Amino acid sequence: MDAIQPLRRLAAGMLACAALMPLPALAAPDNAARFPDRPIRIIVPFSAGGVVDSVPRITAENMAKVLKQPVIVENKTGAGGAIGADFVARSPADGYTLLAVSPSYVVGPLLNPSIQGKSGKDFRAVAGIGAVPNVIVVPAASPLRTLPELLDAARSKPGTLTYASAGVGTSNHLSAELLAQMTHVKLTHVPYKGQPEAMSDLLGARVSMMALTSAIARQQVQSGKLRALAVTSAKRSAVMPDVPTVAEAARLPGYEVGGWFGLVAPQGTPDAVVRKLAEAAAQATSDPATARRLAELGMDLAPQSTAAFDRFLDTETRKWTGVLKTAGITAQ
């Protein structure tokens, strides 16, 4: 009997501790095992339409088939993507609310540290999907026929060559800024309030050049309105395979810029849930029909695991921290 008493006291103590534990903590493993048992939302922090919105929508369609639950894409716009990011950061860390991310996810907080977006603080990586490279283009009437010719012109008359962008911190802005820094030339940035306005002045030869997304660049080059000088990806793009990379054309190893896409979840989302989401994203983009639809947007598919995408985000943050600091670029 005496030997049984300590066991009874131990059992009673364990039950008491269990009673004091928060219910979510007790239920977490079971919830992760059942995940998902209801619809999942992917928040796009920009307006509907365009590649930033289309990529997550196409991906979500097939993720829903894999997960056997609806995957709904919602647009929550404002403050350069900060409204949508803040909404997801404040959502329960249960895997049912994800954020579709692109370069602004990294660059936005660097331009304005008060907004959400630091992956190590507010979010954790889920999966990378792929990237849409930019193409450095000039008007068809431009005398500049190659990237080396453009750089020689920039060196001979510093600051006279202008480049358009859809705004400060956009992928087209950063593509040209990194080129200028790595080649030690001075180019004059002309920011617009969106790509349509920038395109209008580019086609009218009121600016010297622009780094356009590959799908749009291909259309304009094929119509004879623009001339392609180089793609900003590390490898030649399947969208325009005859166009050399910047690294090739200008002998700039290490140059790489692109409009990449991926998914992140609120920090604290269970590993088991993230694993299921990452597997679903990988299966979704490996579907041939889905891959074709994404390729039509100019995307070079490059699925990344959770760990690989996390490393990629860290690398991007370090790279653009240095570029923005060197150029003195801040939010306007």
mmCIF file of C-alpha atoms in Angstrom:
data_model
loop_
_atom_site.group_PDB
_atom_site.id
_atom_site.type_symbol
_atom_site.label_atom_id
_atom_site.label_comp_id
_atom_site.label_asym_id
_atom_site.label_seq_id
_atom_site.Cartn_x
_atom_site.Cartn_y
_atom_site.Cartn_z
ATOM 1 C CA MET A 1 0.000 0.000 0.000
ATOM 2 C CA ASP A 2 2.831 2.423 0.922
ATOM 3 C CA ALA A 3 4.451 1.884 -2.475
ATOM 4 C CA ILE A 4 1.210 2.715 -4.267
ATOM 5 C CA GLN A 5 0.685 6.074 -2.566
ATOM 6 C CA PRO A 6 3.567 7.888 -4.348
ATOM 7 C CA LEU A 7 2.294 6.617 -7.697
ATOM 8 C CA ARG A 8 -1.170 7.915 -6.921
ATOM 9 C CA ARG A 9 0.254 11.293 -5.941
ATOM 10 C CA LEU A 10 2.325 11.415 -9.163
ATOM 11 C CA ALA A 11 -0.709 10.559 -11.280
ATOM 12 C CA ALA A 12 -2.796 13.182 -9.511
ATOM 13 C CA GLY A 13 -0.080 15.772 -10.076
ATOM 14 C CA MET A 14 0.136 14.973 -13.787
ATOM 15 C CA LEU A 15 -3.623 15.310 -14.149
ATOM 16 C CA ALA A 16 -3.530 18.638 -12.362
ATOM 17 C CA CYS A 17 -0.785 19.916 -14.669
ATOM 18 C CA ALA A 18 -2.731 18.748 -17.709
ATOM 19 C CA ALA A 19 -5.791 20.587 -16.458
ATOM 20 C CA LEU A 20 -3.765 23.793 -16.219
ATOM 21 C CA MET A 21 -2.334 23.521 -19.753
ATOM 22 C CA PRO A 22 -4.001 25.703 -22.406
ATOM 23 C CA LEU A 23 -6.372 23.709 -24.558
ATOM 24 C CA PRO A 24 -4.700 24.796 -27.852
ATOM 25 C CA ALA A 25 -1.408 23.333 -26.643
ATOM 26 C CA LEU A 26 -3.050 19.983 -25.914
ATOM 27 C CA ALA A 27 -4.938 20.015 -29.196
ATOM 28 C CA ALA A 28 -2.069 21.227 -31.440
ATOM 29 C CA PRO A 29 -0.728 17.796 -32.513
ATOM 30 C CA ASP A 30 -4.249 16.574 -33.261
ATOM 31 C CA ASN A 31 -5.070 19.755 -35.196
ATOM 32 C CA ALA A 32 -1.903 19.374 -37.272
ATOM 33 C CA ALA A 33 -2.768 15.748 -38.020
ATOM 34 C CA ARG A 34 -6.232 16.742 -39.243
ATOM 35 C CA PHE A 35 -4.979 19.734 -41.231
ATOM 36 C CA PRO A 36 -6.637 20.959 -43.326
ATOM 37 C CA ASP A 37 -10.228 20.420 -42.261
ATOM 38 C CA ARG A 38 -11.599 23.708 -43.595
ATOM 39 C CA PRO A 39 -10.833 26.216 -46.402
ATOM 40 C CA ILE A 40 -7.440 27.913 -46.598
ATOM 41 C CA ARG A 41 -6.987 31.574 -47.563
ATOM 42 C CA ILE A 42 -4.077 32.999 -49.507
ATOM 43 C CA ILE A 43 -3.867 36.763 -49.101
ATOM 44 C CA VAL A 44 -2.489 38.720 -52.050
ATOM 45 C CA PRO A 45 -1.451 42.172 -50.775
ATOM 46 C CA PHE A 46 -1.994 43.824 -54.177
ATOM 47 C CA SER A 47 -4.905 44.434 -56.546
ATOM 48 C CA ALA A 48 -6.429 41.705 -58.691
ATOM 49 C CA GLY A 49 -4.941 41.317 -62.142
ATOM 50 C CA GLY A 50 -1.318 41.147 -63.190
ATOM 51 C CA VAL A 51 1.275 38.490 -62.529
ATOM 52 C CA VAL A 52 1.508 39.164 -58.765
ATOM 53 C CA ASP A 53 -2.154 38.171 -58.475
ATOM 54 C CA SER A 54 -2.272 35.504 -61.181
ATOM 55 C CA VAL A 55 0.556 33.301 -59.892
ATOM 56 C CA PRO A 56 -1.018 32.568 -56.483
ATOM 57 C CA ARG A 57 -4.454 32.061 -58.077
ATOM 58 C CA ILE A 58 -3.162 29.462 -60.521
ATOM 59 C CA THR A 59 -1.148 27.765 -57.774
ATOM 60 C CA ALA A 60 -4.114 27.799 -55.371
ATOM 61 C CA GLU A 61 -6.342 25.938 -57.834
ATOM 62 C CA ASN A 62 -4.100 22.896 -57.785
ATOM 63 C CA MET A 63 -3.233 23.154 -54.095
ATOM 64 C CA ALA A 64 -6.944 22.765 -53.425
ATOM 65 C CA LYS A 65 -6.959 19.486 -55.339
ATOM 66 C CA VAL A 66 -3.977 18.185 -53.382
ATOM 67 C CA LEU A 67 -5.278 19.277 -49.968
ATOM 68 C CA LYS A 68 -8.894 18.364 -50.743
ATOM 69 C CA GLN A 69 -10.075 21.678 -49.323
ATOM 70 C CA PRO A 70 -10.875 24.992 -51.042
ATOM 71 C CA VAL A 71 -7.906 27.371 -51.289
ATOM 72 C CA ILE A 72 -9.356 30.853 -51.628
ATOM 73 C CA VAL A 73 -7.344 33.837 -52.857
ATOM 74 C CA GLU A 74 -8.274 37.223 -51.391
ATOM 75 C CA ASN A 75 -6.848 40.648 -52.245
ATOM 76 C CA LYS A 76 -6.123 42.977 -49.332
ATOM 77 C CA THR A 77 -4.438 46.017 -50.797
ATOM 78 C CA GLY A 78 -2.844 49.187 -49.525
ATOM 79 C CA ALA A 79 0.385 50.720 -48.230
ATOM 80 C CA GLY A 80 2.551 48.946 -50.787
ATOM 81 C CA GLY A 81 1.484 45.515 -49.596
ATOM 82 C CA ALA A 82 1.754 46.279 -45.877
ATOM 83 C CA ILE A 83 -2.006 46.033 -45.217
ATOM 84 C CA GLY A 84 -2.207 42.455 -46.453
ATOM 85 C CA ALA A 85 1.036 41.456 -44.741
ATOM 86 C CA ASP A 86 -0.117 42.903 -41.426
ATOM 87 C CA PHE A 87 -3.434 41.046 -41.707
ATOM 88 C CA VAL A 88 -1.681 37.702 -42.155
ATOM 89 C CA ALA A 89 0.898 38.421 -39.450
ATOM 90 C CA ARG A 90 -1.949 38.967 -36.973
ATOM 91 C CA SER A 91 -3.883 35.874 -38.071
ATOM 92 C CA PRO A 92 -3.821 32.627 -36.049
ATOM 93 C CA ALA A 93 -0.664 30.600 -36.703
ATOM 94 C CA ASP A 94 -2.621 27.553 -37.828
ATOM 95 C CA GLY A 95 -1.881 27.372 -41.567
ATOM 96 C CA TYR A 96 -5.306 28.541 -42.690
ATOM 97 C CA THR A 97 -4.154 32.049 -43.652
ATOM 98 C CA LEU A 98 -1.102 32.431 -45.895
ATOM 99 C CA LEU A 99 0.560 35.401 -47.566
ATOM 100 C CA ALA A 100 1.549 35.387 -51.237
ATOM 101 C CA VAL A 101 4.932 37.099 -51.394
ATOM 102 C CA SER A 102 7.060 38.711 -54.082
ATOM 103 C CA PRO A 103 10.091 41.054 -53.931
ATOM 104 C CA SER A 104 8.121 43.795 -52.143
ATOM 105 C CA TYR A 105 7.910 41.454 -49.135
ATOM 106 C CA VAL A 106 11.672 41.864 -48.684
ATOM 107 C CA VAL A 107 12.166 45.374 -50.043
ATOM 108 C CA GLY A 108 9.135 47.045 -48.407
ATOM 109 C CA PRO A 109 10.380 46.745 -44.807
ATOM 110 C CA LEU A 110 13.852 47.895 -45.908
ATOM 111 C CA LEU A 111 12.382 51.064 -47.408
ATOM 112 C CA ASN A 112 10.023 51.585 -44.474
ATOM 113 C CA PRO A 113 11.065 49.670 -41.317
ATOM 114 C CA SER A 114 7.737 50.393 -39.595
ATOM 115 C CA ILE A 115 5.784 47.964 -41.809
ATOM 116 C CA GLN A 116 5.429 44.208 -41.393
ATOM 117 C CA GLY A 117 7.447 41.793 -43.446
ATOM 118 C CA LYS A 118 10.607 40.575 -41.758
ATOM 119 C CA SER A 119 10.458 36.848 -42.350
ATOM 120 C CA GLY A 120 12.258 35.942 -39.140
ATOM 121 C CA LYS A 121 10.026 38.144 -37.006
ATOM 122 C CA ASP A 122 6.482 37.972 -38.341
ATOM 123 C CA PHE A 123 6.462 35.067 -40.789
ATOM 124 C CA ARG A 124 8.017 31.759 -41.636
ATOM 125 C CA ALA A 125 8.717 30.455 -45.125
ATOM 126 C CA VAL A 126 6.419 27.845 -46.645
ATOM 127 C CA ALA A 127 7.551 27.373 -50.252
ATOM 128 C CA GLY A 128 9.012 29.140 -53.253
ATOM 129 C CA ILE A 129 7.147 28.858 -56.547
ATOM 130 C CA GLY A 130 9.285 30.447 -59.243
ATOM 131 C CA ALA A 131 10.440 33.705 -60.756
ATOM 132 C CA VAL A 132 9.590 35.996 -63.633
ATOM 133 C CA PRO A 133 12.804 37.561 -64.941
ATOM 134 C CA ASN A 134 12.982 41.086 -66.229
ATOM 135 C CA VAL A 135 14.351 42.008 -69.631
ATOM 136 C CA ILE A 136 16.391 45.154 -70.148
ATOM 137 C CA VAL A 137 14.855 46.797 -73.196
ATOM 138 C CA VAL A 138 15.288 49.996 -75.180
ATOM 139 C CA PRO A 139 12.975 51.626 -77.750
ATOM 140 C CA ALA A 140 13.321 50.121 -81.218
ATOM 141 C CA ALA A 141 14.588 53.481 -82.511
ATOM 142 C CA SER A 142 17.413 53.591 -79.956
ATOM 143 C CA PRO A 143 20.954 53.474 -81.380
ATOM 144 C CA LEU A 144 21.931 51.156 -78.503
ATOM 145 C CA ARG A 145 21.890 47.582 -79.767
ATOM 146 C CA THR A 146 23.680 45.678 -76.998
ATOM 147 C CA LEU A 147 24.110 45.958 -73.251
ATOM 148 C CA PRO A 148 27.842 46.776 -73.552
ATOM 149 C CA GLU A 149 26.921 49.653 -75.894
ATOM 150 C CA LEU A 150 24.429 50.938 -73.322
ATOM 151 C CA LEU A 151 27.023 50.781 -70.540
ATOM 152 C CA ASP A 152 29.640 52.514 -72.715
ATOM 153 C CA ALA A 153 27.139 55.307 -73.413
ATOM 154 C CA ALA A 154 26.423 55.629 -69.694
ATOM 155 C CA ARG A 155 30.140 55.901 -68.923
ATOM 156 C CA SER A 156 30.766 58.512 -71.598
ATOM 157 C CA LYS A 157 27.919 60.760 -70.414
ATOM 158 C CA PRO A 158 27.132 59.938 -66.769
ATOM 159 C CA GLY A 159 23.500 60.476 -65.792
ATOM 160 C CA THR A 160 22.185 61.186 -69.279
ATOM 161 C CA LEU A 161 20.671 57.738 -69.804
ATOM 162 C CA THR A 162 17.324 57.386 -68.037
ATOM 163 C CA TYR A 163 15.413 54.312 -66.969
ATOM 164 C CA ALA A 164 11.730 53.977 -66.179
ATOM 165 C CA SER A 165 10.187 51.967 -63.364
ATOM 166 C CA ALA A 166 6.740 51.308 -61.924
ATOM 167 C CA GLY A 167 7.857 52.976 -58.698
ATOM 168 C CA VAL A 168 10.568 53.123 -56.055
ATOM 169 C CA GLY A 169 11.627 49.688 -54.871
ATOM 170 C CA THR A 170 9.927 47.782 -57.685
ATOM 171 C CA SER A 171 11.684 44.975 -59.491
ATOM 172 C CA ASN A 172 12.299 47.132 -62.580
ATOM 173 C CA HIS A 173 13.840 49.837 -60.393
ATOM 174 C CA LEU A 174 16.118 47.427 -58.542
ATOM 175 C CA SER A 175 17.198 45.637 -61.734
ATOM 176 C CA ALA A 176 18.622 48.859 -63.152
ATOM 177 C CA GLU A 177 20.025 50.068 -59.824
ATOM 178 C CA LEU A 178 21.961 46.848 -59.258
ATOM 179 C CA LEU A 179 23.277 47.022 -62.831
ATOM 180 C CA ALA A 180 24.467 50.588 -62.254
ATOM 181 C CA GLN A 181 26.169 49.705 -58.980
ATOM 182 C CA MET A 182 27.912 46.593 -60.292
ATOM 183 C CA THR A 183 29.178 48.353 -63.439
ATOM 184 C CA HIS A 184 29.955 51.678 -61.705
ATOM 185 C CA VAL A 185 27.876 53.769 -64.100
ATOM 186 C CA LYS A 186 25.370 56.522 -63.380
ATOM 187 C CA LEU A 187 21.823 56.035 -64.665
ATOM 188 C CA THR A 188 18.957 58.409 -63.882
ATOM 189 C CA HIS A 189 15.856 56.824 -62.380
ATOM 190 C CA VAL A 190 12.440 58.036 -63.559
ATOM 191 C CA PRO A 191 9.781 56.452 -61.301
ATOM 192 C CA TYR A 192 6.148 56.293 -62.403
ATOM 193 C CA LYS A 193 2.931 55.417 -60.574
ATOM 194 C CA GLY A 194 2.663 52.039 -62.237
ATOM 195 C CA GLN A 195 3.884 50.102 -65.243
ATOM 196 C CA PRO A 196 1.360 51.430 -67.834
ATOM 197 C CA GLU A 197 2.622 55.024 -67.451
ATOM 198 C CA ALA A 198 6.230 53.872 -67.554
ATOM 199 C CA MET A 199 5.557 51.782 -70.658
ATOM 200 C CA SER A 200 3.951 54.725 -72.426
ATOM 201 C CA ASP A 201 7.048 56.880 -72.063
ATOM 202 C CA LEU A 202 9.346 53.980 -72.921
ATOM 203 C CA LEU A 203 7.488 53.255 -76.157
ATOM 204 C CA GLY A 204 7.543 56.968 -76.921
ATOM 205 C CA ALA A 205 11.337 57.007 -76.390
ATOM 206 C CA ARG A 206 10.994 59.612 -73.636
ATOM 207 C CA VAL A 207 13.169 57.399 -71.433
ATOM 208 C CA SER A 208 16.235 55.443 -72.519
ATOM 209 C CA MET A 209 15.520 51.996 -71.104
ATOM 210 C CA MET A 210 13.507 49.833 -68.718
ATOM 211 C CA ALA A 211 13.703 46.397 -67.101
ATOM 212 C CA LEU A 212 10.340 44.918 -68.142
ATOM 213 C CA THR A 213 8.793 41.631 -67.030
ATOM 214 C CA SER A 214 9.613 38.974 -69.604
ATOM 215 C CA ALA A 215 6.091 38.245 -70.868
ATOM 216 C CA ILE A 216 5.402 41.922 -71.595
ATOM 217 C CA ALA A 217 8.877 42.449 -73.017
ATOM 218 C CA ARG A 218 8.445 39.515 -75.402
ATOM 219 C CA GLN A 219 5.181 40.935 -76.771
ATOM 220 C CA GLN A 220 6.693 44.365 -77.386
ATOM 221 C CA VAL A 221 9.905 42.975 -78.879
ATOM 222 C CA GLN A 222 7.985 40.663 -81.219
ATOM 223 C CA SER A 223 5.830 43.589 -82.346
ATOM 224 C CA GLY A 224 8.976 45.537 -83.212
ATOM 225 C CA LYS A 225 8.415 48.322 -80.671
ATOM 226 C CA LEU A 226 11.267 47.466 -78.299
ATOM 227 C CA ARG A 227 14.710 45.852 -78.490
ATOM 228 C CA ALA A 228 15.846 43.327 -75.880
ATOM 229 C CA LEU A 229 19.410 43.669 -74.605
ATOM 230 C CA ALA A 230 19.592 41.183 -71.724
ATOM 231 C CA VAL A 231 17.546 39.203 -69.199
ATOM 232 C CA THR A 232 18.114 39.772 -65.491
ATOM 233 C CA SER A 233 17.942 36.114 -64.408
ATOM 234 C CA ALA A 234 20.996 33.988 -63.610
ATOM 235 C CA LYS A 235 20.218 31.724 -66.581
ATOM 236 C CA ARG A 236 18.644 32.448 -69.941
ATOM 237 C CA SER A 237 14.874 32.529 -69.767
ATOM 238 C CA ALA A 238 12.719 29.970 -71.539
ATOM 239 C CA VAL A 239 10.471 32.899 -72.498
ATOM 240 C CA MET A 240 13.228 34.591 -74.550
ATOM 241 C CA PRO A 241 15.995 31.987 -74.927
ATOM 242 C CA ASP A 242 17.927 33.942 -77.569
ATOM 243 C CA VAL A 243 18.477 36.923 -75.261
ATOM 244 C CA PRO A 244 21.690 36.749 -73.183
ATOM 245 C CA THR A 245 21.720 37.242 -69.442
ATOM 246 C CA VAL A 246 23.151 40.426 -67.957
ATOM 247 C CA ALA A 247 25.927 38.284 -66.483
ATOM 248 C CA GLU A 248 26.797 37.025 -69.985
ATOM 249 C CA ALA A 249 26.421 40.263 -71.907
ATOM 250 C CA ALA A 250 28.197 42.534 -69.420
ATOM 251 C CA ARG A 251 30.494 39.903 -67.880
ATOM 252 C CA LEU A 252 28.910 40.417 -64.479
ATOM 253 C CA PRO A 253 28.977 37.126 -62.572
ATOM 254 C CA GLY A 254 26.570 37.217 -59.656
ATOM 255 C CA TYR A 255 24.095 39.622 -61.221
ATOM 256 C CA GLU A 256 20.558 38.308 -60.760
ATOM 257 C CA VAL A 257 17.220 40.050 -60.261
ATOM 258 C CA GLY A 258 13.721 38.756 -60.800
ATOM 259 C CA GLY A 259 10.123 38.936 -59.749
ATOM 260 C CA TRP A 260 10.033 35.821 -57.583
ATOM 261 C CA PHE A 261 6.950 34.360 -55.901
ATOM 262 C CA GLY A 262 6.290 32.225 -52.845
ATOM 263 C CA LEU A 263 4.140 31.597 -49.791
ATOM 264 C CA VAL A 264 4.735 32.393 -46.120
ATOM 265 C CA ALA A 265 2.719 31.719 -42.966
ATOM 266 C CA PRO A 266 2.477 33.517 -39.617
ATOM 267 C CA GLN A 267 5.409 32.827 -37.314
ATOM 268 C CA GLY A 268 4.533 29.970 -34.981
ATOM 269 C CA THR A 269 2.695 27.867 -37.551
ATOM 270 C CA PRO A 270 3.432 24.200 -36.668
ATOM 271 C CA ASP A 271 6.133 22.405 -38.653
ATOM 272 C CA ALA A 272 3.749 19.594 -39.608
ATOM 273 C CA VAL A 273 1.292 22.091 -41.096
ATOM 274 C CA VAL A 274 4.003 23.951 -43.007
ATOM 275 C CA ARG A 275 5.253 20.632 -44.346
ATOM 276 C CA LYS A 276 1.801 19.755 -45.734
ATOM 277 C CA LEU A 277 1.433 23.190 -47.321
ATOM 278 C CA ALA A 278 4.897 23.025 -48.898
ATOM 279 C CA GLU A 279 4.212 19.572 -50.328
ATOM 280 C CA ALA A 280 0.902 20.785 -51.747
ATOM 281 C CA ALA A 281 2.570 23.791 -53.403
ATOM 282 C CA ALA A 282 5.266 21.565 -54.928
ATOM 283 C CA GLN A 283 2.691 19.131 -56.303
ATOM 284 C CA ALA A 284 0.535 21.978 -57.595
ATOM 285 C CA THR A 285 3.317 23.539 -59.664
ATOM 286 C CA SER A 286 4.557 20.174 -60.962
ATOM 287 C CA ASP A 287 1.230 19.611 -62.728
ATOM 288 C CA PRO A 288 1.912 20.029 -66.494
ATOM 289 C CA ALA A 289 -1.202 22.124 -67.161
ATOM 290 C CA THR A 290 -0.424 24.434 -64.249
ATOM 291 C CA ALA A 291 3.203 24.723 -65.341
ATOM 292 C CA ARG A 292 2.071 25.765 -68.834
ATOM 293 C CA ARG A 293 -0.238 28.447 -67.436
ATOM 294 C CA LEU A 294 2.540 29.838 -65.265
ATOM 295 C CA ALA A 295 4.963 29.772 -68.202
ATOM 296 C CA GLU A 296 2.494 31.883 -70.198
ATOM 297 C CA LEU A 297 2.978 34.577 -67.546
ATOM 298 C CA GLY A 298 6.699 34.521 -68.278
ATOM 299 C CA MET A 299 7.565 32.453 -65.227
ATOM 300 C CA ASP A 300 10.576 30.202 -64.985
ATOM 301 C CA LEU A 301 9.372 27.555 -62.541
ATOM 302 C CA ALA A 302 11.840 26.966 -59.713
ATOM 303 C CA PRO A 303 10.026 25.332 -56.784
ATOM 304 C CA GLN A 304 11.840 25.710 -53.467
ATOM 305 C CA SER A 305 11.410 23.699 -50.285
ATOM 306 C CA THR A 306 10.674 25.464 -47.018
ATOM 307 C CA ALA A 307 14.341 25.442 -46.000
ATOM 308 C CA ALA A 308 15.553 26.561 -49.432
ATOM 309 C CA PHE A 309 12.998 29.372 -49.628
ATOM 310 C CA ASP A 310 13.924 30.514 -46.126
ATOM 311 C CA ARG A 311 17.595 30.728 -47.151
ATOM 312 C CA PHE A 312 16.595 32.555 -50.331
ATOM 313 C CA LEU A 313 14.654 35.180 -48.353
ATOM 314 C CA ASP A 314 17.643 35.736 -46.070
ATOM 315 C CA THR A 315 19.941 36.135 -49.079
ATOM 316 C CA GLU A 316 17.560 38.587 -50.762
ATOM 317 C CA THR A 317 17.287 40.637 -47.571
ATOM 318 C CA ARG A 318 21.067 40.909 -47.212
ATOM 319 C CA LYS A 319 21.536 41.772 -50.895
ATOM 320 C CA TRP A 320 18.931 44.523 -51.082
ATOM 321 C CA THR A 321 19.873 45.972 -47.712
ATOM 322 C CA GLY A 322 23.293 46.711 -49.183
ATOM 323 C CA VAL A 323 22.019 47.960 -52.547
ATOM 324 C CA LEU A 324 19.447 50.334 -51.037
ATOM 325 C CA LYS A 325 21.922 51.666 -48.483
ATOM 326 C CA THR A 326 24.585 52.304 -51.119
ATOM 327 C CA ALA A 327 22.096 54.121 -53.353
ATOM 328 C CA GLY A 328 20.450 56.005 -50.480
ATOM 329 C CA ILE A 329 17.020 54.778 -51.599
ATOM 330 C CA THR A 330 14.120 55.288 -49.186
ATOM 331 C CA ALA A 331 10.326 55.244 -49.455
ATOM 332 C CA GLN A 332 8.859 58.310 -51.156
#
